[in-house]
Coordinates of C-alpha atoms in Angstrom, one line a residue:
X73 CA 147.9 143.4 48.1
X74 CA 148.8 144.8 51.8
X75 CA 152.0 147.0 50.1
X76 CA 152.9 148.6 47.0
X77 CA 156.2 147.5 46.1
X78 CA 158.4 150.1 45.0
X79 CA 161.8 150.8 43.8
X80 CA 163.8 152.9 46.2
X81 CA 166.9 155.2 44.6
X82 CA 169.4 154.6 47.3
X83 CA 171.7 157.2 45.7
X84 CA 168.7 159.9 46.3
X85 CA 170.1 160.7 49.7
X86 CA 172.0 159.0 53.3
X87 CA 170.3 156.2 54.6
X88 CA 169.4 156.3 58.4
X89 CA 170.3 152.5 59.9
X90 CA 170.1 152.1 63.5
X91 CA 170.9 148.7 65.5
X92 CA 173.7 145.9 66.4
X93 CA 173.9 142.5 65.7
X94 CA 174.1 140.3 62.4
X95 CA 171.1 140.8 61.5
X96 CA 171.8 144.8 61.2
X97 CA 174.9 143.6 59.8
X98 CA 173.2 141.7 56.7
X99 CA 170.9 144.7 56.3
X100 CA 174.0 146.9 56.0
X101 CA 175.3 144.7 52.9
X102 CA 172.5 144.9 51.2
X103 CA 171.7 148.4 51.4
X104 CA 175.7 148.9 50.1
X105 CA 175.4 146.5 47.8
X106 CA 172.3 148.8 46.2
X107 CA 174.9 152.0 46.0
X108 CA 173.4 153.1 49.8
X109 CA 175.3 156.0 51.4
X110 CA 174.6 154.7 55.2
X111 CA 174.7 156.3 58.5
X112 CA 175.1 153.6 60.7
X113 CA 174.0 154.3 64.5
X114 CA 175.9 151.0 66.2
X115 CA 173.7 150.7 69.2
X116 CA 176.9 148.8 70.9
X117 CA 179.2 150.7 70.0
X118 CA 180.9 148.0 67.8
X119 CA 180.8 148.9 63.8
X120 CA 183.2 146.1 62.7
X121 CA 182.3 145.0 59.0
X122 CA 184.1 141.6 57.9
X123 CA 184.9 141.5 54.4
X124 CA 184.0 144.9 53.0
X125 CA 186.1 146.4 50.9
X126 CA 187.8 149.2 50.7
X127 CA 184.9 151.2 48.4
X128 CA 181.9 149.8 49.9
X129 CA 183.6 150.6 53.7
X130 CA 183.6 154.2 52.3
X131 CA 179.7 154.6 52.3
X132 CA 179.7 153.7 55.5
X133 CA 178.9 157.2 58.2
X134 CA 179.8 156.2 62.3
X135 CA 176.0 157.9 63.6
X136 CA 177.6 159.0 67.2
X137 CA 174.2 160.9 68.6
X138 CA 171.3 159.2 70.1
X139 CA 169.6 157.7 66.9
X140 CA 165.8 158.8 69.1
X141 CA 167.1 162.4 68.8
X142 CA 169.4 162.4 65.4
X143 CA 168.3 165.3 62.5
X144 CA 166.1 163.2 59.7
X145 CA 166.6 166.2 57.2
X146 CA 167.4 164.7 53.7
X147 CA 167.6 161.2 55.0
X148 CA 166.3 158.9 52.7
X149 CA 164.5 156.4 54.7
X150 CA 165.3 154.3 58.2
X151 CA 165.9 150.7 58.5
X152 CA 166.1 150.3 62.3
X153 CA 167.0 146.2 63.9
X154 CA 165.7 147.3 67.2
X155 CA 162.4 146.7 68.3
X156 CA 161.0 148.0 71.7
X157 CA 161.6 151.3 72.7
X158 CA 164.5 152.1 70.6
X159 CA 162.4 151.2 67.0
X160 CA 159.3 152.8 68.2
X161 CA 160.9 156.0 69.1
X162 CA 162.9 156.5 65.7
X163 CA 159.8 155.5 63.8
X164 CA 157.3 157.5 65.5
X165 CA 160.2 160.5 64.4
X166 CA 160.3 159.4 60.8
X167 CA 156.9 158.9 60.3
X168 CA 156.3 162.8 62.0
X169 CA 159.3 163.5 59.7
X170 CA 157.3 161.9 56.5
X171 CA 160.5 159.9 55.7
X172 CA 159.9 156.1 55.3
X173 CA 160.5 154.0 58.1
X174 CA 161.1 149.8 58.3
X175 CA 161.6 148.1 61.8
X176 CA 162.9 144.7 61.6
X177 CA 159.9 142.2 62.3
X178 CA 157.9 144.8 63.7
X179 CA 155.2 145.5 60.6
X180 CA 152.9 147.5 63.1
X181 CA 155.6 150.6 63.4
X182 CA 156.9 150.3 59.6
X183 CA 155.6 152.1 56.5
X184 CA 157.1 149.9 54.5
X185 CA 159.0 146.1 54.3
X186 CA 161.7 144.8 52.9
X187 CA 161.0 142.1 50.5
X188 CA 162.7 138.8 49.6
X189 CA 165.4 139.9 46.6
X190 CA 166.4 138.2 43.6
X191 CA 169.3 140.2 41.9
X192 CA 170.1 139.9 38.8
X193 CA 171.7 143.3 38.2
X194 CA 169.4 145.5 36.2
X195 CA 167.3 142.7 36.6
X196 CA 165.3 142.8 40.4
X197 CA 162.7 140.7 41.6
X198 CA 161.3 141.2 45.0
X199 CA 158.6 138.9 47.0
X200 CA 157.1 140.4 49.7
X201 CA 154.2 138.6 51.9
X202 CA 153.2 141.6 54.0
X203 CA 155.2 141.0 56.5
X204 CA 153.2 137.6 57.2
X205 CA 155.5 135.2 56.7
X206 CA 159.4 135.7 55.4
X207 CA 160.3 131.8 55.4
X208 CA 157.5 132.1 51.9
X209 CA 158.9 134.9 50.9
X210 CA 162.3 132.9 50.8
X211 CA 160.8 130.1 49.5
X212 CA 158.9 131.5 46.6
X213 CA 162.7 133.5 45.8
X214 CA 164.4 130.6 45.4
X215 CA 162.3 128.7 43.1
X216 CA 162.6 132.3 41.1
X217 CA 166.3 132.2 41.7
X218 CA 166.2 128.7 40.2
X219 CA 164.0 129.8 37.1
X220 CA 165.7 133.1 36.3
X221 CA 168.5 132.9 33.8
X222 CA 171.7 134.0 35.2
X223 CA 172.5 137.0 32.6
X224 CA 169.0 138.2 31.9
X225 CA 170.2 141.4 33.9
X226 CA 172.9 141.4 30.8
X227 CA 169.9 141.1 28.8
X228 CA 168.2 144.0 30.1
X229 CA 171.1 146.2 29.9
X230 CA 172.1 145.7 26.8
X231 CA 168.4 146.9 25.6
X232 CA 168.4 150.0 28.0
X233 CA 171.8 151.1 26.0
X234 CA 170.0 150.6 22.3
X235 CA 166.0 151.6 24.6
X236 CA 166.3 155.5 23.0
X237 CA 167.8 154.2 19.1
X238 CA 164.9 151.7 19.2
X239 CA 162.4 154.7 20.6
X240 CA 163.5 157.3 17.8
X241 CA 163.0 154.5 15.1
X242 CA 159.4 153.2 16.4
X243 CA 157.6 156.0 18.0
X244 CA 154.3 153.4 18.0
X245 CA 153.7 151.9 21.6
X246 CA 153.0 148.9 20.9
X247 CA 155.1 148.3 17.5
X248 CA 158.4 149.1 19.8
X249 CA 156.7 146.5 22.4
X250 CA 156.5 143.9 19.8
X251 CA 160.2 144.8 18.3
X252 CA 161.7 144.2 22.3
X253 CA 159.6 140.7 22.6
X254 CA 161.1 139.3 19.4
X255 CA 164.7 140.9 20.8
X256 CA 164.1 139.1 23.7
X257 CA 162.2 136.0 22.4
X258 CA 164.3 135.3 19.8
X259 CA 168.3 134.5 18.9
X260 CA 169.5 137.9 20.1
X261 CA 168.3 137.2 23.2
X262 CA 169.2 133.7 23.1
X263 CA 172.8 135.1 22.3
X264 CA 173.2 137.3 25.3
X265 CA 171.7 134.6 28.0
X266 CA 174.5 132.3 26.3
X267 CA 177.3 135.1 27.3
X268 CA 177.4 136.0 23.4
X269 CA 176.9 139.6 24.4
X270 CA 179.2 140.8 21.2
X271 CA 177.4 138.8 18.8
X272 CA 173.8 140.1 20.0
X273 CA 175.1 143.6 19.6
X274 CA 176.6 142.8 16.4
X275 CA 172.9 141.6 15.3
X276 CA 171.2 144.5 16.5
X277 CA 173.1 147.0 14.7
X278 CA 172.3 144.5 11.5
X279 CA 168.5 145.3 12.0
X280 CA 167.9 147.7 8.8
X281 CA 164.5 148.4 9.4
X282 CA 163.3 147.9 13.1
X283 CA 159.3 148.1 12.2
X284 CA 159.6 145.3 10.1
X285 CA 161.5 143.6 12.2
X286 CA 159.1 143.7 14.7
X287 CA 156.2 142.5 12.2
X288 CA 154.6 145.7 10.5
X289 CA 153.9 144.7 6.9
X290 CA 155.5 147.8 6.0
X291 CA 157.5 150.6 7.9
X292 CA 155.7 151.7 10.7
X293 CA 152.4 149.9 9.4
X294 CA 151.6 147.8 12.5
X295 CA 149.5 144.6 11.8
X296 CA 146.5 143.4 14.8
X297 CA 145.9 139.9 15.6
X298 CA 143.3 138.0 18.1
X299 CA 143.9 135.3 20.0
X300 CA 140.7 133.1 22.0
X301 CA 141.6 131.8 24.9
X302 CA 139.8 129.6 27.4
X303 CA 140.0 130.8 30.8
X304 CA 139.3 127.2 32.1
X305 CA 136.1 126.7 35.0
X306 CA 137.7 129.7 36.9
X307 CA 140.9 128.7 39.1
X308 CA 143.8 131.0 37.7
X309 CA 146.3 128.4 38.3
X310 CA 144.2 125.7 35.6
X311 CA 145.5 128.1 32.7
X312 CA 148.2 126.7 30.7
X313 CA 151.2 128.2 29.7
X314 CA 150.4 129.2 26.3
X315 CA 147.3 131.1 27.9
X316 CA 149.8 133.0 30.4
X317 CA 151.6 134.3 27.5
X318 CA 149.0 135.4 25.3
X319 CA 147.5 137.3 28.6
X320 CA 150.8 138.8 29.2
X321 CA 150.9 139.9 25.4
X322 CA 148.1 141.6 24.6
X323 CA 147.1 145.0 24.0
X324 CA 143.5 144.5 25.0
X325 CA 141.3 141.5 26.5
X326 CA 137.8 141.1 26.1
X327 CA 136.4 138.8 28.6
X328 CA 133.1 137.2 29.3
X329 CA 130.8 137.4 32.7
X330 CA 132.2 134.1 33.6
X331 CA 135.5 135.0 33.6
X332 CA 137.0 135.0 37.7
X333 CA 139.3 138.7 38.8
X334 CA 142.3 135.9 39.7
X335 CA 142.7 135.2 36.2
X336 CA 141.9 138.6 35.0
X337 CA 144.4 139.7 37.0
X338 CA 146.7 137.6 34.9
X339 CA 146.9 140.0 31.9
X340 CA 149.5 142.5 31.5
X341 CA 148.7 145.2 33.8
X342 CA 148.3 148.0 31.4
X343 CA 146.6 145.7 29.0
X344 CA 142.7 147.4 28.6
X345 CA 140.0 145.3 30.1
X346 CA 136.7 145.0 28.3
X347 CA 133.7 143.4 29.9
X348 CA 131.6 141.4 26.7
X349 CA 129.6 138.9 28.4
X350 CA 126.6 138.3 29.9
X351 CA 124.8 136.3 32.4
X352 CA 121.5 134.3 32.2
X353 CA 118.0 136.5 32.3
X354 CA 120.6 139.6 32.0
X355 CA 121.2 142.5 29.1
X356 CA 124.4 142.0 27.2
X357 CA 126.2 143.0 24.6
X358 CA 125.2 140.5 21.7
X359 CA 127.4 138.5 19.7
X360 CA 127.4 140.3 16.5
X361 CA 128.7 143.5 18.2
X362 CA 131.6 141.6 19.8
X363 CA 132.6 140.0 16.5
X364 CA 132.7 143.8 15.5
X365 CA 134.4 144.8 18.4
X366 CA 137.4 142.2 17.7
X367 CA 137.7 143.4 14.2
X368 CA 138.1 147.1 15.2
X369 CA 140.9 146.0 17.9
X370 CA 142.9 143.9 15.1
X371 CA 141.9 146.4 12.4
X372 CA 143.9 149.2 14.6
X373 CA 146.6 147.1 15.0
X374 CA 146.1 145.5 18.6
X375 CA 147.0 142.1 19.5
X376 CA 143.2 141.1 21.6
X377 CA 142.5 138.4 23.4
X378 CA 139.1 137.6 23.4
X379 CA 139.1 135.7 27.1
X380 CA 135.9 132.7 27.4
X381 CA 135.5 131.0 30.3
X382 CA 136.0 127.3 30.2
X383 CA 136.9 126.2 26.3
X384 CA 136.2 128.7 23.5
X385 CA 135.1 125.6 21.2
X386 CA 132.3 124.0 24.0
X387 CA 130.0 125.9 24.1
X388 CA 131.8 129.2 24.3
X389 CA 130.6 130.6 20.5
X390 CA 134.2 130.3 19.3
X391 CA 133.8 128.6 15.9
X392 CA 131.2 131.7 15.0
X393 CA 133.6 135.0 16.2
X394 CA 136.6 132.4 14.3
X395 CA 134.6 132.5 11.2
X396 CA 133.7 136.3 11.5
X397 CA 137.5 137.0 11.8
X398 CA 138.7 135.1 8.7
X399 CA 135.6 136.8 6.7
X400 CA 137.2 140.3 8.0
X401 CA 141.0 139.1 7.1
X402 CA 142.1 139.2 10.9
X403 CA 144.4 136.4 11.6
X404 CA 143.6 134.6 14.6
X405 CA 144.3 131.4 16.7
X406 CA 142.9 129.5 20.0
X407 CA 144.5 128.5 23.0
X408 CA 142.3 125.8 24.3
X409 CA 140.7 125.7 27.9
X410 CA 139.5 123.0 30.4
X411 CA 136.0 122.9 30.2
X412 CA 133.9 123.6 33.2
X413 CA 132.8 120.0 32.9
X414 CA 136.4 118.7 33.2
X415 CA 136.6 121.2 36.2
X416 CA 134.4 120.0 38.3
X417 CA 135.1 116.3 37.5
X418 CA 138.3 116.5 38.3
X419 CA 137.6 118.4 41.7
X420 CA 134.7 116.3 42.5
X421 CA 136.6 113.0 41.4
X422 CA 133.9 111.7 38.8
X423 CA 135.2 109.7 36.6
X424 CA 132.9 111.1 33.7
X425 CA 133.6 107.2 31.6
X426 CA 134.5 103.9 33.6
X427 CA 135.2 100.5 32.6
X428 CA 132.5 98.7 31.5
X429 CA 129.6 101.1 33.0
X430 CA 130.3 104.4 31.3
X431 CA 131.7 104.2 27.6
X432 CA 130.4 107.6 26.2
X433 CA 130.1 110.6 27.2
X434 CA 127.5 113.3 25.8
X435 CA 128.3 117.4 26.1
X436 CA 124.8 119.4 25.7
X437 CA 123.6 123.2 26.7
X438 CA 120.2 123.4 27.9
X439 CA 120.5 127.5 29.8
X440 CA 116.6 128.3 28.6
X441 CA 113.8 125.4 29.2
X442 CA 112.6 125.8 26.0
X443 CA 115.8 124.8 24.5
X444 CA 115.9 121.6 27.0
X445 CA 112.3 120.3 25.0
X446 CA 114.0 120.6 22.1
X447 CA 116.5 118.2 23.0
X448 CA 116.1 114.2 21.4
X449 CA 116.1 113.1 25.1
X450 CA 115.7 109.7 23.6
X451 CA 119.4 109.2 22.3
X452 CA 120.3 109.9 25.5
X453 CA 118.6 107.1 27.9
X454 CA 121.6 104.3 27.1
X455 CA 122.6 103.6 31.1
X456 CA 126.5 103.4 29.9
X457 CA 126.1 106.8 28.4
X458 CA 127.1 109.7 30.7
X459 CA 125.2 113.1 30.0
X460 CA 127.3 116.5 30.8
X461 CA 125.0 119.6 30.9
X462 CA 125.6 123.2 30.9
X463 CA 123.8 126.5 31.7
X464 CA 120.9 123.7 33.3
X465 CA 119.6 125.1 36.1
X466 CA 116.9 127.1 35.1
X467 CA 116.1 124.3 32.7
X468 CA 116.0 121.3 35.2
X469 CA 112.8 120.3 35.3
X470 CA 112.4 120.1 31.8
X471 CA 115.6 117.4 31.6
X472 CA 113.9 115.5 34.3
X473 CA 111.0 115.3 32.2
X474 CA 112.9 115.1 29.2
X475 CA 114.9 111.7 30.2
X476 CA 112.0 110.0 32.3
X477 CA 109.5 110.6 29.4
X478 CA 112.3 108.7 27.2
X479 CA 112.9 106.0 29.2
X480 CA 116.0 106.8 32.1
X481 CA 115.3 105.4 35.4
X482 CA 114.0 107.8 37.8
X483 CA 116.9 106.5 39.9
X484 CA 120.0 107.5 37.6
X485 CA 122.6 109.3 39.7
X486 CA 123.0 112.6 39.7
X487 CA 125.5 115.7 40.6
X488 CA 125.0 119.1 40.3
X489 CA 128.4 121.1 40.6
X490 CA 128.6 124.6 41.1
X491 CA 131.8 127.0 40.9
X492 CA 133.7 124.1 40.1
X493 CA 137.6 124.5 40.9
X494 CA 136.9 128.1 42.6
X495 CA 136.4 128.7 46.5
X496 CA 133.2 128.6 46.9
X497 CA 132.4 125.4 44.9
X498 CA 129.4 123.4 45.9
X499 CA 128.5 119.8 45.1
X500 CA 125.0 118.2 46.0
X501 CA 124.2 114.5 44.6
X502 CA 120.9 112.8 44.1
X503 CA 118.4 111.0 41.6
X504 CA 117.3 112.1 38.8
X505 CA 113.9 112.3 40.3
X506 CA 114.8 114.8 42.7
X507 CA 116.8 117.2 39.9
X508 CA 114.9 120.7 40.2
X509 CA 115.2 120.3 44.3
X510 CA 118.9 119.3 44.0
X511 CA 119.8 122.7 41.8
X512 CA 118.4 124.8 44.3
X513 CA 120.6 123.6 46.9
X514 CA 123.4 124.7 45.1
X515 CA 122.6 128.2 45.9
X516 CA 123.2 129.4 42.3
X517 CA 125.6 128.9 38.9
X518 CA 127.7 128.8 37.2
X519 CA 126.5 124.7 37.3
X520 CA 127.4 121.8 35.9
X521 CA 124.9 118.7 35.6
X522 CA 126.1 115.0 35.5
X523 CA 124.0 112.2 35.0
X524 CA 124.5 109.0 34.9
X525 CA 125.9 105.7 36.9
X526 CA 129.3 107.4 37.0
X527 CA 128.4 109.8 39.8
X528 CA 128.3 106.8 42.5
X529 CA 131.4 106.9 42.3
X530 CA 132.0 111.0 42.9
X531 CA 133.8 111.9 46.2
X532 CA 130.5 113.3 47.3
X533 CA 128.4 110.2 47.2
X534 CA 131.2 108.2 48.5
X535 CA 130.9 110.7 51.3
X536 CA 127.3 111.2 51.8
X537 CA 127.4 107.0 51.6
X538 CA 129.8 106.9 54.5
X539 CA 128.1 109.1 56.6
X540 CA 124.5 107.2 55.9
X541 CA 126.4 103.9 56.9
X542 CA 127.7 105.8 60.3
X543 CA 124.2 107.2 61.4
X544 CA 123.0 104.0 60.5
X545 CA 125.2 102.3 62.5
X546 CA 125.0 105.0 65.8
X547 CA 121.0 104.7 65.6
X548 CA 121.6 100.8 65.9
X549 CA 124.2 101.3 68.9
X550 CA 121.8 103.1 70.7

């Protein structure tokens, strides 16, 4: 994030604008459309306004002086159109002055931008791009101008008027959190987006007892829940909806090492962030102590989400911290995830069953040797049976010897696909022959191992194919 974004009180003080033009012009609006008292310095000389009226045209202050020389005491900030000379000047002053300066298209000499707006009346959204690039900035406000309803700024006016009521009732945090989501969520809000302002009142002032309302068993009493959530293979935008809200809900979110800072970053922002996993060969906390931990969060009355990379139910010790929680009395639920073996499937294009080649598929965890020995390697040899392993690095010599010794052909396909579906994801193909050299080209995990006929048709065989069939073909032209 290049800038904070940040809410400026236009009524706090004048507002310095220097410059000519439309663009100047447009900037005017919207700084009088926000309340602005302005002090316009008309480089040209020519302050016409079309179409103001009468109140707005009353903000407006005629700046005579030279704007390079004009007193900056109590002003606000500056929005100056001019670039060269002019801009530079006044911002250099405001910037010596400590008052906040923007120049149009000119990021070097501003302290701050203007964003892209979306205004909904109490409601504001503002996209910035640093400056970068404002056609985004534009396009990424409309789709939000498309999404937004068009009287959720009635919405959130209505509950700033009943905000200090609701406050004296519920002095809990998060209780009076919960009370506003299920305002919003549910037919009161549903009444004031559908312009039945009156009726939403009307059903507010019905509310007898606003802690129950918002879910406390009794008055005041507030009741925890947890909530597992797969993260998915590690791109933020592979979470689904469902995931999005419970992140945006939650008090709390334990997550595990896995777990990427994009989709971390997804949670509320005030949510608290603890770190429970742990990677291969490393300390962690162990599984017992985060069942307790979960308990303790929904005991106290927090809504946790307890954040696994991938799917909490492959492979991700979900079934165990579900059963803990119903032996405790917490009530829980699970968002599912994309597994990191659907990940990189899909972003390496192997079809993981195909007609008539591939007709099962088999899911199996092999992240310490000795568990890969342990393995029946002899249910897996079937040539139409496509094996998925996780956490197999460190154990890939012992599944080479585990499927040869069983019977699989030394020359069964095989991918090894690391990072799946983040930016640094890494493919390398092979035999099974050459598995422990192929996971080291990988230059580390998280992995995923494929084996079987399917991975011929991956995009990087298809590619390594195409480019054996072009040296080929240069060596014979020469």
């Amino acid at each position: 994030m290049k800038f904070l974004p940040i809410f400026l009180d236009p009524s706090a003080g004048p507002i310095l604008l220097v410059g000519a033009g439309d663009l100047v012009r447009a900037r005017l609006r919207l700084l009088l459309a926000a309340g602005a008292h302005v002090r316009w310095h008309a480089t040209d000389g020519d302050f016409a306004v079309p179409g103001l009226d009468a109140a707005a045209a009353s903000r407006i202050e005629r700046g005579e002086a030279d704007p390079r020389v004009v007193d900056l005491s109590g002003i606000v900030a500056v929005f100056c159109a001019s670039a060269g000379e002019i801009g530079e000047r006044v911002a250099a002053r405001a910037r010596s002055a400590g008052v906040p300066v923007n120049v149009m298209d000119d990021p070097a000499h501003s302290s701050f931008i203007v964003p892209a707006i979306v205004d909904r009346g109490d409601v504001v959204a503002a996209i910035g791009t640093g400056g970068a690039s404002p056609v985004v900035a534009r396009r990424v406000r409309e789709r939000i101008e498309a999404a937004l309803p068009a009287r959720i700024g009635d919405l959130a006016a209505m509950i700033g008027r009943w905000r200090r009521l609701i406050h004296d009732h519920i002095p809990d945090l998060p209780l009076r959190r919960r009370f506003w989501e299920r305002v919003i969520d549910g037919p009161i809000g549903e009444a004031v987006l559908a312009g039945r302002s009156d009726e939403a009142e009307g059903s507010l002032k019905a509310i007898v007892d606003p802690s129950i309302y918002a879910g406390a068993s009794v008055p005041g009493d507030i009741e925890g829940r947890i909530t597992l959530v797969g993260a998915g293979p590690g791109d933020p935008d592979l979470l689904t909806i469902k995931a999005l809200r419970a992140l945006q809900d939650a008090d709390i979110v334990f997550y595990d090492e896995l777990v990427t800072p994009e989709i971390l970053d997804r949670a509320r922002r005030d949510a608290v962030r603890v770190p429970v996993g742990r990677r291969v060969g490393k300390p962690g906390i162990g599984q017992d102590a985060i069942n307790r931990l979960l308990i303790d969060a929904a005991k106290s009355g927090q809504r946790a989400v307890r954040l696994k990379g991938g799917d909490p139910f492959i492979f991700g010790r979900g079934g165990e911290e579900v059963e803990a929680l119903r032996e405790a009395g917490v009530a829980c639920s699970v968002i599912p995830g994309i597994t990191a073996g659907l990940g990189a499937a899909a972003e390496f294009e192997v079809p993981l069953t195909y007609r008539r080649e591939a007709l099962r598929i088999t899911f199996l965890t092999a992240h310490k040797a000795h568990d890969a020995s342990n393995v029946d390697w002899s249910a897996l040899t079937d040539r139409k049976m496509t094996v998925v392993v996780y956490m197999g690095i460190t154990a890939a010599a012992a599944i080479r010897s585990g499927l040869l010794e069983a019977g699989r052909s030394p020359e069964t396909p095989v991918g090894v696909f690391a990072r799946a579906t983040r930016p640094d994801a890494k493919s390398v193909i092979g035999i099974l022959d050459h598995l422990p050299a192929l996971v080291r080209d990988v230059e580390g995990g998280p992995a995923i191992l494929v084996i079987g006929d399917v991975v011929s048709h991956s995009a990087p065989w298809r590619n390594a194919s195409q480019n054996s069939s072009l040296q080929t073909f240069q060596m014979a032209a020469e």
